[in-house]
Coordinates of C-alpha atoms and ligand atoms in Angstrom, one line a residue:
X1 CA -4.0 -15.9 13.8
X2 CA -4.9 -12.3 13.1
X3 CA -4.0 -10.9 9.7
X4 CA -3.2 -7.4 8.8
X5 CA -2.4 -5.6 5.5
X6 CA 0.8 -3.6 5.1
X7 CA 2.1 -1.5 2.2
X8 CA 5.5 0.0 1.7
X9 CA 4.6 3.2 -0.1
X10 CA 6.5 4.5 -3.2
X11 CA 9.0 6.5 -1.3
X12 CA 9.9 3.6 0.9
X13 CA 10.8 1.5 -2.2
X14 CA 12.6 4.5 -3.7
X15 CA 14.7 5.1 -0.6
X16 CA 15.7 1.4 -0.5
X17 CA 14.0 0.8 2.8
X18 CA 12.2 -2.5 1.8
X19 CA 14.7 -4.6 3.7
X20 CA 14.8 -2.3 6.7
X21 CA 11.0 -2.4 7.1
X22 CA 10.7 -6.2 6.5
X23 CA 13.5 -6.8 9.1
X24 CA 11.5 -4.9 11.7
X25 CA 8.4 -6.9 11.0
X26 CA 10.2 -10.3 11.1
X27 CA 12.3 -9.6 14.2
X28 CA 9.1 -8.6 16.1
X29 CA 7.9 -12.1 15.5
X30 CA 5.2 -11.4 13.0
X31 CA 4.8 -13.7 10.0
X32 CA 4.8 -12.6 6.3
X33 CA 2.2 -14.7 4.5
X34 CA 2.2 -12.9 1.2
X35 CA 4.4 -10.3 -0.4
X36 CA 4.7 -8.7 -3.9
X37 CA 5.9 -5.6 -5.6
X38 CA 3.3 -4.0 -7.8
X39 CA 2.2 -0.8 -9.5
X40 CA -1.1 -0.1 -7.8
X41 CA -3.9 1.0 -10.2
X42 CA -6.0 4.1 -9.5
X43 CA -9.0 1.9 -8.9
X44 CA -7.1 -0.1 -6.2
X45 CA -5.7 3.1 -4.5
X46 CA -9.2 4.7 -4.5
X47 CA -10.7 1.6 -2.9
X48 CA -7.9 1.3 -0.4
X49 CA -8.3 4.9 0.8
X50 CA -12.1 5.1 0.4
X51 CA -12.6 6.4 3.9
X52 CA -10.6 9.5 3.1
X53 CA -12.5 10.3 -0.2
X54 CA -13.8 13.6 1.2
X55 CA -10.5 14.8 2.6
X56 CA -8.6 17.6 0.9
X57 CA -5.5 15.4 0.4
X58 CA -7.4 12.4 -1.2
X59 CA -6.6 13.1 -4.8
X60 CA -2.9 13.7 -4.1
X61 CA -2.8 10.6 -1.9
X62 CA -4.2 8.4 -4.7
X63 CA -1.9 9.9 -7.3
X64 CA 1.1 9.4 -5.0
X65 CA 0.3 5.7 -4.2
X66 CA 0.2 5.0 -8.0
X67 CA 3.3 7.0 -8.7
X68 CA 5.8 4.1 -8.4
X69 CA 6.2 0.5 -7.2
X70 CA 4.9 -0.4 -3.8
X71 CA 5.3 -3.6 -1.7
X72 CA 2.1 -5.1 -0.5
X73 CA 2.1 -7.7 2.3
X74 CA -0.2 -9.9 4.4
X75 CA 1.3 -10.0 7.9
X76 CA -0.1 -12.2 10.7
X77 CA 0.4 -12.9 14.4
X78 CA -1.3 -12.3 17.7
X79 CA -2.7 -8.8 17.6
X80 CA -0.9 -8.1 14.3
X81 CA -3.1 -5.1 13.5
X82 CA -2.2 -3.2 16.7
X83 CA 1.4 -4.4 16.7
X84 CA 2.0 -3.2 13.1
X85 CA 0.5 0.2 14.0
X86 CA 3.0 0.4 16.8
X87 CA 5.9 -0.6 14.6
X88 CA 4.8 2.0 12.0
X89 CA 4.4 4.9 14.5
X90 CA 2.1 7.9 14.4
X91 CA 0.8 9.3 11.1
X92 CA 2.0 12.8 11.9
X93 CA 5.8 12.8 11.8
X94 CA 6.0 15.3 14.6
X95 CA 4.4 12.7 16.8
X96 CA 6.0 9.5 15.6
X97 CA 8.5 8.3 18.2
X98 CA 12.1 7.4 17.4
X99 CA 12.3 3.6 17.2
X100 CA 9.2 3.4 15.0
X101 CA 9.5 3.1 11.2
X102 CA 8.0 6.6 10.6
X103 CA 9.8 8.1 13.6
X104 CA 13.1 6.9 12.4
X105 CA 12.8 7.6 8.6
X106 CA 10.2 10.2 7.8
X107 CA 9.5 13.8 8.4
X108 CA 6.6 14.6 6.0
X109 CA 3.0 13.2 6.6
X110 CA 2.6 12.7 2.8
X111 CA 5.7 10.6 2.6
X112 CA 5.4 8.5 5.7
X113 CA 6.7 5.3 4.1
X114 CA 4.2 2.7 5.2
X115 CA 0.6 1.9 5.4
X116 CA -0.8 -0.5 7.8
X117 CA -4.5 -1.4 8.4
X118 CA -6.1 0.2 11.5
X119 CA -8.7 -2.6 12.3
X120 CA -9.3 -6.3 11.6
X121 CA -12.2 -5.6 9.3
X122 CA -10.3 -3.0 7.4
X123 CA -7.4 -5.4 7.0
X124 CA -9.7 -8.0 5.4
X125 CA -11.0 -5.4 3.1
X126 CA -7.6 -4.1 2.1
X127 CA -6.1 -7.6 1.6
X128 CA -9.0 -8.4 -0.8
X129 CA -8.1 -5.3 -2.9
X130 CA -4.5 -6.5 -3.5
X131 CA -4.5 -10.3 -3.1
X132 CA -6.3 -13.5 -4.1
X133 CA -6.8 -15.9 -1.1
X134 CA -4.6 -18.5 -2.9
X135 CA -1.6 -16.1 -2.8
X136 CA -1.6 -16.2 1.0
X137 CA 0.4 -19.0 2.7
X138 CA 0.0 -19.7 6.4
X139 CA 3.3 -21.6 6.5
X140 CA 4.0 -21.8 10.2
X141 CA 0.6 -23.2 10.9
X142 CA 1.0 -25.7 8.1
X143 CA 4.4 -26.8 9.6
X144 CA 2.6 -27.4 12.9
X145 CA 0.3 -29.9 11.2
X146 CA 3.2 -32.2 10.4
X147 CA 4.6 -34.8 12.7
X148 CA 8.4 -35.2 12.4
X149 CA 9.8 -38.3 14.0
X150 CA 13.5 -37.4 13.6
Ligands
IDP1 P1 -2.5 6.2 8.7 O1 -1.7 5.9 7.4 O2 -1.6 6.4 9.9 O3 -3.6 5.2 8.9 P2 -4.6 8.0 7.9 O4 -5.2 9.1 8.8 O5 -5.5 6.8 7.6 O6 -3.2 7.6 8.5 O7 -4.2 8.8 6.5 C1 -3.9 8.0 5.4 C2 -2.6 8.6 4.7 O8 -3.0 9.9 4.2 C3 -1.5 8.9 5.7 O9 -0.6 7.8 5.9 C4 -0.8 10.1 5.0 O10 0.1 9.6 4.0 C5 -1.9 10.8 4.3 N1 -2.4 11.9 5.1 C6 -3.0 11.9 6.3 N2 -3.2 13.1 6.8 C7 -2.8 14.0 5.8 C8 -2.7 15.4 5.7 O11 -3.2 16.2 6.6 N3 -2.1 15.9 4.6 C9 -1.6 15.1 3.6 N4 -1.6 13.8 3.7 C10 -2.2 13.2 4.8
MG2 MG1 -5.3 4.8 7.9

């Protein structure tokens, strides 16, 4: 099962969109294997967005991610990386389609509600910034291992 990393950014929490976003992930058929609300440290945010360290918006982005509680999740399912990108919608709110999380709820690229990893290797890296492996529970697969007679 492919894992991805998802974060509901501070404005998603502030706007009480946690439930709305989780509902969309679950109804698509993806599994949530780990979930917690945290205050990200500057160190975590810098690691998370290391590929953007030379961009003009990097410092503001790091400050923003640390500005309030965020929800971090490990989500899995077939092609979960690509499917979560589809559910999130395009980064630029002028291009995110209605029906996507960003398309339905955001109009500013800096406040686009959700982060979701863009490749399997990035997902592994980002998960390792926010989770210990023993916090991640593959419950559906573990249910499959049991044999129920009744
Ligand atoms: P993604 O979140 O869709 O993967 P990235 O290009 O990886 O988009 O950018 C990371 C985050 O940085 C975006 O979600 C957005 O919040 C912010 N960002 C991207 N481009 C800009 C910009 O031009 N100005 C300000 N913030 C930006
Ligand atoms: Mg990205």
